């Protein structure tokens, strides 16, 4: 079989033109024996894509093809792969594309915290190659970060699980969301709506927490057991010391009274952040955490082990994330990025029609 020497994608050229990606041809890094080449059929649009291409998270290696919620079919399999994937398999790729797989973190299913981890897009690989993401015809990824997709999961629905879903699932799973536990999900957006879905799938009592009542109906339809609007007077008092875990999915810390949120936690309860707002972030005073011995922490995407479990759980439970599809292309990618930036989506986008865009 003849494999493509170059890939095509829709690349953002600069921070000033982030809503106008251009069709681009580029050479991927050299294929290695442990790599998988994937012909992309769909890709979710993530808030990380927006933060990256606008320069909100810092310098960006333009031109850049973003996208790290990738679904496709295996096109090529390296001779030393061991995960059992074969040509034609439907697979997914998330936000991570490489780790050393030798360090303590990697050997304990914490490869997301490997010092040598590299992102699916925007990372510099040996030889100076910049990784490019899934708004593209193909991606080339180390086999460890390529995941088989259960047949029961529809392509357009599973794509956003590979970053947003995984980002919500990992802190829930690692911090004990289960029957008998009360869990709060702060920020009912792309990640937060997955927090409700996966919190319920794991058996926990799940409460949605948002600024206003605007998303109450959505949260309850997604399966939330209760809803708290933080604009209500004395909103925190009835719920003080009742939550075992709160996962903060909000992408802004503006006017965020962290003390009130921490007061919701029971003794040794955990407040885990997955949202990555631009700016200075939170300020914490130790005295405010001593009254309930609250734990304040963070979480970063999910390990291979967690993602495989998550996908199987989603298939078993028949989870239905709220997803809008947009045809991939210069206009489609630009529109999706702009609308994601403006929070004009309920609650995720998936780019589709790759066969039409890339023949």
Short mmCIF file of C-alpha atoms in Angstrom, two decimals:
data_model
loop_
_atom_site.label_atom_id
_atom_site.label_comp_id
_atom_site.label_asym_id
_atom_site.label_seq_id
_atom_site.Cartn_x
_atom_site.Cartn_y
_atom_site.Cartn_z
CA UNK A 1 0.00 0.00 0.00
CA UNK A 2 1.14 3.54 -0.76
CA UNK A 3 0.93 5.83 2.26
CA UNK A 4 0.69 9.63 2.03
CA UNK A 5 3.96 11.54 2.41
CA UNK A 6 2.10 14.71 3.33
CA UNK A 7 -1.07 15.45 5.28
CA UNK A 8 -3.61 18.23 4.75
CA UNK A 9 -5.31 20.29 7.40
CA UNK A 10 -6.95 23.59 8.24
CA UNK A 11 -4.34 25.66 10.03
CA UNK A 12 -4.64 28.90 11.98
CA UNK A 13 -2.00 31.31 10.71
CA UNK A 14 -1.83 33.88 13.53
CA UNK A 15 -3.53 35.12 16.68
CA UNK A 16 -5.04 37.95 14.66
CA UNK A 17 -6.65 35.58 12.14
CA UNK A 18 -7.70 32.73 14.42
CA UNK A 19 -11.23 32.60 12.97
CA UNK A 20 -9.89 32.16 9.44
CA UNK A 21 -7.93 28.89 9.23
CA UNK A 22 -6.45 28.08 5.83
CA UNK A 23 -6.11 24.76 4.05
CA UNK A 24 -2.49 23.68 4.43
CA UNK A 25 -0.29 20.81 3.31
CA UNK A 26 2.48 19.72 5.68
CA UNK A 27 4.96 16.91 6.25
CA UNK A 28 4.40 14.87 9.42
CA UNK A 29 7.26 13.62 11.56
CA UNK A 30 8.92 10.38 10.32
CA UNK A 31 6.89 7.22 10.88
CA UNK A 32 8.30 5.00 13.63
CA UNK A 33 7.78 1.31 14.38
CA UNK A 34 5.50 2.10 17.33
CA UNK A 35 3.32 4.58 15.44
CA UNK A 36 -0.20 4.42 14.08
CA UNK A 37 -1.35 6.47 11.09
CA UNK A 38 -5.02 7.37 11.21
CA UNK A 39 -7.33 8.62 8.47
CA UNK A 40 -9.51 11.12 10.33
CA UNK A 41 -13.30 10.94 10.02
CA UNK A 42 -14.33 13.36 12.79
CA UNK A 43 -12.84 15.69 15.39
CA UNK A 44 -14.33 17.49 18.35
CA UNK A 45 -13.78 21.20 18.89
CA UNK A 46 -12.33 21.93 22.33
CA UNK A 47 -11.97 25.09 24.35
CA UNK A 48 -8.26 24.29 24.40
CA UNK A 49 -8.22 24.83 20.64
CA UNK A 50 -9.53 28.37 21.15
CA UNK A 51 -7.20 29.22 24.04
CA UNK A 52 -4.27 27.99 21.93
CA UNK A 53 -4.93 29.68 18.61
CA UNK A 54 -5.90 33.02 20.16
CA UNK A 55 -2.66 33.08 22.14
CA UNK A 56 -4.60 33.09 25.40
CA UNK A 57 -2.38 30.39 26.86
CA UNK A 58 0.83 31.90 25.53
CA UNK A 59 3.00 31.58 22.45
CA UNK A 60 1.62 29.37 19.68
CA UNK A 61 3.70 27.79 16.88
CA UNK A 62 1.75 29.11 13.88
CA UNK A 63 0.64 27.89 11.45
CA UNK A 64 -1.07 25.27 13.56
CA UNK A 65 -3.71 22.63 12.92
CA UNK A 66 -5.52 22.10 16.22
CA UNK A 67 -7.98 19.44 17.32
CA UNK A 68 -7.43 16.70 19.92
CA UNK A 69 -10.74 14.87 20.00
CA UNK A 70 -9.97 12.73 16.98
CA UNK A 71 -11.83 9.74 15.58
CA UNK A 72 -10.66 7.87 12.51
CA UNK A 73 -9.72 4.58 10.95
CA UNK A 74 -6.32 2.96 11.25
CA UNK A 75 -4.45 3.32 7.96
CA UNK A 76 -0.98 2.08 8.91
CA UNK A 77 0.41 0.09 11.84
CA UNK A 78 4.03 0.12 12.96
CA UNK A 79 5.90 -3.20 13.00
CA UNK A 80 6.63 -3.04 16.76
CA UNK A 81 3.18 -2.09 18.01
CA UNK A 82 1.71 -4.27 20.76
CA UNK A 83 -1.80 -2.92 21.39
CA UNK A 84 -3.44 -5.16 18.81
CA UNK A 85 -4.81 -2.47 16.51
CA UNK A 86 -5.17 -3.34 12.86
CA UNK A 87 -5.86 -1.50 9.62
CA UNK A 88 -9.48 -0.43 9.40
CA UNK A 89 -10.16 -0.28 13.14
CA UNK A 90 -12.11 2.75 14.35
CA UNK A 91 -9.99 4.50 16.95
CA UNK A 92 -9.70 7.70 18.93
CA UNK A 93 -6.92 10.07 19.98
CA UNK A 94 -7.10 12.61 22.78
CA UNK A 95 -4.92 15.48 23.94
CA UNK A 96 -1.71 13.51 24.52
CA UNK A 97 0.44 11.97 21.80
CA UNK A 98 3.63 10.87 23.57
CA UNK A 99 5.24 10.01 26.91
CA UNK A 100 8.46 8.20 27.80
CA UNK A 101 6.54 5.14 29.14
CA UNK A 102 9.56 4.34 31.35
CA UNK A 103 9.33 6.69 34.34
CA UNK A 104 7.49 6.11 37.61
CA UNK A 105 4.53 8.16 36.44
CA UNK A 106 4.17 6.20 33.21
CA UNK A 107 4.53 2.83 34.94
CA UNK A 108 1.71 3.67 37.39
CA UNK A 109 -0.87 4.75 34.80
CA UNK A 110 -0.01 8.41 35.28
CA UNK A 111 1.59 9.03 31.89
CA UNK A 112 -0.34 12.30 31.66
CA UNK A 113 2.10 13.61 34.28
CA UNK A 114 5.25 12.35 32.55
CA UNK A 115 7.94 15.03 32.31
CA UNK A 116 8.43 14.09 28.67
CA UNK A 117 4.78 14.08 27.63
CA UNK A 118 3.94 15.78 24.34
CA UNK A 119 0.62 17.16 23.18
CA UNK A 120 -1.34 16.04 20.14
CA UNK A 121 -0.85 19.46 18.58
CA UNK A 122 1.61 22.29 19.07
CA UNK A 123 4.38 20.16 20.61
CA UNK A 124 7.93 19.97 19.30
CA UNK A 125 9.00 16.40 18.52
CA UNK A 126 12.59 15.29 17.84
CA UNK A 127 13.83 16.75 14.59
CA UNK A 128 11.88 19.96 15.17
CA UNK A 129 8.57 18.63 13.89
CA UNK A 130 5.54 20.42 15.36
CA UNK A 131 2.66 18.06 16.07
CA UNK A 132 -0.53 18.87 14.20
CA UNK A 133 -4.03 17.98 15.31
CA UNK A 134 -7.26 16.58 13.99
CA UNK A 135 -8.66 19.34 11.80
CA UNK A 136 -6.76 17.33 9.20
CA UNK A 137 -6.86 14.45 6.78
CA UNK A 138 -4.56 12.26 8.90
CA UNK A 139 -2.70 12.11 12.21
CA UNK A 140 0.37 10.13 13.24
CA UNK A 141 0.47 9.06 16.88
CA UNK A 142 2.34 6.64 19.14
CA UNK A 143 0.18 3.52 19.56
CA UNK A 144 -0.18 3.94 23.34
CA UNK A 145 -2.28 7.05 22.79
CA UNK A 146 -4.61 5.48 20.22
CA UNK A 147 -7.76 3.96 21.69
CA UNK A 148 -10.18 1.43 20.18
CA UNK A 149 -13.73 2.80 20.03
CA UNK A 150 -16.57 0.50 21.15
CA UNK A 151 -19.04 -0.23 18.36
CA UNK A 152 -21.94 1.10 20.43
CA UNK A 153 -20.58 4.66 20.47
CA UNK A 154 -21.57 6.91 17.57
CA UNK A 155 -18.63 8.73 15.99
CA UNK A 156 -19.98 12.26 16.40
CA UNK A 157 -20.80 11.60 20.07
CA UNK A 158 -17.61 9.83 21.07
CA UNK A 159 -15.24 12.44 19.61
CA UNK A 160 -15.77 15.03 22.40
CA UNK A 161 -15.30 12.33 25.02
CA UNK A 162 -11.64 12.06 24.06
CA UNK A 163 -10.74 15.34 25.74
CA UNK A 164 -13.75 16.99 27.39
CA UNK A 165 -15.19 13.69 28.52
CA UNK A 166 -11.85 12.36 29.72
CA UNK A 167 -11.10 15.62 31.53
CA UNK A 168 -14.35 15.31 33.49
CA UNK A 169 -14.13 11.56 34.00
CA UNK A 170 -10.63 11.30 35.50
CA UNK A 171 -11.16 13.46 38.62
CA UNK A 172 -14.53 11.80 39.25
CA UNK A 173 -13.05 8.32 38.95
CA UNK A 174 -9.85 9.04 40.88
CA UNK A 175 -11.60 10.83 43.71
CA UNK A 176 -14.27 8.29 44.48
CA UNK A 177 -17.45 9.31 42.68
CA UNK A 178 -19.64 6.31 43.40
CA UNK A 179 -22.94 5.29 45.02
CA UNK A 180 -23.37 7.05 48.36
CA UNK A 181 -21.22 10.03 47.36
CA UNK A 182 -22.48 13.57 46.72
CA UNK A 183 -20.71 15.30 43.84
CA UNK A 184 -20.93 18.87 42.60
CA UNK A 185 -20.17 19.94 39.04
CA UNK A 186 -19.33 23.63 38.72
CA UNK A 187 -19.78 25.15 35.26
CA UNK A 188 -22.32 23.50 32.98
CA UNK A 189 -20.56 23.77 29.64
CA UNK A 190 -18.68 21.41 27.39
CA UNK A 191 -16.74 19.69 30.17
CA UNK A 192 -19.34 20.22 32.89
CA UNK A 193 -22.13 18.50 30.99
CA UNK A 194 -19.84 15.46 30.72
CA UNK A 195 -19.28 15.77 34.47
CA UNK A 196 -23.00 15.28 35.06
CA UNK A 197 -23.20 12.35 32.63
CA UNK A 198 -20.19 10.51 34.02
CA UNK A 199 -20.93 11.33 37.65
CA UNK A 200 -24.31 9.68 37.25
CA UNK A 201 -22.83 6.78 35.27
CA UNK A 202 -20.48 6.11 38.21
CA UNK A 203 -23.47 6.03 40.55
CA UNK A 204 -23.00 9.27 42.49
CA UNK A 205 -25.60 11.84 43.55
CA UNK A 206 -24.78 14.74 41.24
CA UNK A 207 -25.60 18.42 41.67
CA UNK A 208 -25.03 21.03 39.00
CA UNK A 209 -23.68 24.38 40.20
CA UNK A 210 -23.92 27.44 37.94
CA UNK A 211 -24.14 31.22 38.27
CA UNK A 212 -27.80 31.51 37.27
CA UNK A 213 -30.81 29.30 36.66
CA UNK A 214 -30.37 29.58 32.88
CA UNK A 215 -29.05 26.03 32.58
CA UNK A 216 -31.21 24.39 35.23
CA UNK A 217 -33.52 22.65 32.76
CA UNK A 218 -30.55 21.36 30.76
CA UNK A 219 -28.77 20.07 33.86
CA UNK A 220 -31.81 18.20 35.09
CA UNK A 221 -32.40 16.74 31.62
CA UNK A 222 -28.79 15.52 31.60
CA UNK A 223 -29.54 13.67 34.83
CA UNK A 224 -28.49 15.99 37.65
CA UNK A 225 -30.18 15.24 41.00
CA UNK A 226 -30.16 18.88 42.05
CA UNK A 227 -29.20 22.38 40.94
CA UNK A 228 -27.64 25.35 42.72
CA UNK A 229 -27.59 28.88 41.31
CA UNK A 230 -24.83 30.91 42.94
CA UNK A 231 -26.52 34.23 42.17
CA UNK A 232 -29.21 33.38 44.75
CA UNK A 233 -28.82 35.01 48.15
CA UNK A 234 -27.09 32.83 50.75
CA UNK A 235 -26.93 30.04 48.20
CA UNK A 236 -24.18 28.10 49.97
CA UNK A 237 -25.67 27.91 53.48
CA UNK A 238 -28.21 25.09 52.95
CA UNK A 239 -25.49 22.89 51.41
CA UNK A 240 -22.62 23.57 53.81
CA UNK A 241 -20.48 20.53 54.67
CA UNK A 242 -22.55 18.17 52.47
CA UNK A 243 -20.42 17.48 49.38
CA UNK A 244 -17.78 14.76 49.14
CA UNK A 245 -16.32 16.07 45.88
CA UNK A 246 -16.67 19.15 43.72
CA UNK A 247 -15.20 19.23 40.22
CA UNK A 248 -14.75 22.76 38.92
CA UNK A 249 -15.17 22.84 35.14
CA UNK A 250 -15.61 26.61 34.85
CA UNK A 251 -13.31 28.37 32.39
CA UNK A 252 -13.36 31.69 34.24
CA UNK A 253 -12.37 32.73 37.75
CA UNK A 254 -13.90 36.21 37.46
CA UNK A 255 -16.15 37.05 40.44
CA UNK A 256 -15.62 33.50 41.71
CA UNK A 257 -15.96 33.45 45.51
CA UNK A 258 -13.88 30.37 46.20
CA UNK A 259 -14.52 30.50 49.96
CA UNK A 260 -18.23 29.84 49.44
CA UNK A 261 -17.54 26.84 47.22
CA UNK A 262 -15.07 25.36 49.69
CA UNK A 263 -17.68 25.72 52.46
CA UNK A 264 -19.82 23.14 50.65
CA UNK A 265 -17.30 20.37 51.26
CA UNK A 266 -17.59 17.87 54.07
CA UNK A 267 -14.56 17.04 56.19
CA UNK A 268 -11.66 16.14 53.89
CA UNK A 269 -13.86 16.86 50.90
CA UNK A 270 -12.07 17.65 47.65
CA UNK A 271 -12.36 20.61 45.29
CA UNK A 272 -10.69 19.57 42.02
CA UNK A 273 -10.13 21.99 39.16
CA UNK A 274 -10.11 20.96 35.51
CA UNK A 275 -10.97 24.30 33.91
CA UNK A 276 -7.96 26.35 32.87
CA UNK A 277 -9.02 30.01 32.85
CA UNK A 278 -6.75 32.64 31.39
CA UNK A 279 -5.35 35.21 33.78
CA UNK A 280 -4.10 34.97 37.36
CA UNK A 281 -6.43 32.26 38.66
CA UNK A 282 -7.46 31.80 42.30
CA UNK A 283 -6.19 33.20 45.57
CA UNK A 284 -6.57 30.92 48.59
CA UNK A 285 -6.27 31.75 52.29
CA UNK A 286 -5.34 28.74 54.47
CA UNK A 287 -7.79 29.72 57.23
CA UNK A 288 -10.69 29.23 54.83
CA UNK A 289 -9.72 25.59 54.30
CA UNK A 290 -9.07 24.59 57.91
CA UNK A 291 -12.69 24.54 59.04
CA UNK A 292 -13.43 21.38 57.06
CA UNK A 293 -9.87 20.23 56.18
CA UNK A 294 -10.76 20.81 52.55
CA UNK A 295 -8.45 19.56 49.81
CA UNK A 296 -7.83 21.85 46.83
CA UNK A 297 -6.35 20.23 43.76
CA UNK A 298 -6.15 19.90 40.02
CA UNK A 299 -6.49 17.25 37.34
CA UNK A 300 -5.13 16.95 33.80
CA UNK A 301 -6.96 14.95 31.10
CA UNK A 302 -6.94 11.15 31.68
CA UNK A 303 -4.65 8.16 31.42
CA UNK A 304 -4.98 5.42 28.81
CA UNK A 305 -6.40 3.10 31.46
CA UNK A 306 -9.03 5.66 32.44
CA UNK A 307 -9.98 6.50 28.85
CA UNK A 308 -10.50 2.85 27.94
CA UNK A 309 -12.67 2.38 31.05
CA UNK A 310 -14.58 5.59 30.29
CA UNK A 311 -15.35 4.56 26.71
CA UNK A 312 -16.61 1.16 27.79
CA UNK A 313 -18.72 2.74 30.56
CA UNK A 314 -20.22 5.22 28.09
CA UNK A 315 -21.10 2.35 25.75
CA UNK A 316 -22.55 0.25 28.57
CA UNK A 317 -24.69 3.11 29.92
CA UNK A 318 -25.67 4.47 26.49
CA UNK A 319 -24.51 7.98 27.35
CA UNK A 320 -25.74 10.73 25.04
CA UNK A 321 -23.65 13.91 25.18
CA UNK A 322 -25.17 16.97 23.52
CA UNK A 323 -23.28 17.48 20.28
CA UNK A 324 -23.76 19.70 17.22
CA UNK A 325 -22.01 18.75 13.99
CA UNK A 326 -20.30 21.13 11.56
CA UNK A 327 -18.72 20.16 8.21
CA UNK A 328 -14.94 20.40 8.37
CA UNK A 329 -13.37 23.07 6.14
CA UNK A 330 -12.02 26.59 6.30
CA UNK A 331 -15.45 28.05 7.00
CA UNK A 332 -16.55 25.23 9.27
CA UNK A 333 -13.42 25.26 11.42
CA UNK A 334 -13.49 29.05 11.68
CA UNK A 335 -17.16 29.10 12.62
CA UNK A 336 -16.75 26.36 15.20
CA UNK A 337 -13.80 28.12 16.85
CA UNK A 338 -15.67 31.45 16.96
CA UNK A 339 -18.85 29.93 18.36
CA UNK A 340 -16.89 27.93 20.92
CA UNK A 341 -15.17 31.14 21.99
CA UNK A 342 -18.58 32.82 22.34
CA UNK A 343 -20.08 29.88 24.26
CA UNK A 344 -22.61 29.52 21.46
CA UNK A 345 -23.01 25.75 21.67
CA UNK A 346 -24.90 23.16 23.69
CA UNK A 347 -22.55 21.66 24.56
CA UNK A 348 -19.90 20.40 22.12
CA UNK A 349 -19.08 20.58 18.41
CA UNK A 350 -17.87 17.71 16.25
CA UNK A 351 -16.40 18.39 12.82
CA UNK A 352 -17.65 15.88 10.26
CA UNK A 353 -17.77 15.20 6.48
CA UNK A 354 -14.04 14.60 6.27
CA UNK A 355 -14.51 12.41 3.22
CA UNK A 356 -15.93 15.37 1.31
CA UNK A 357 -13.23 17.79 2.47
CA UNK A 358 -10.30 15.50 1.77
CA UNK A 359 -11.67 13.30 -1.03
#
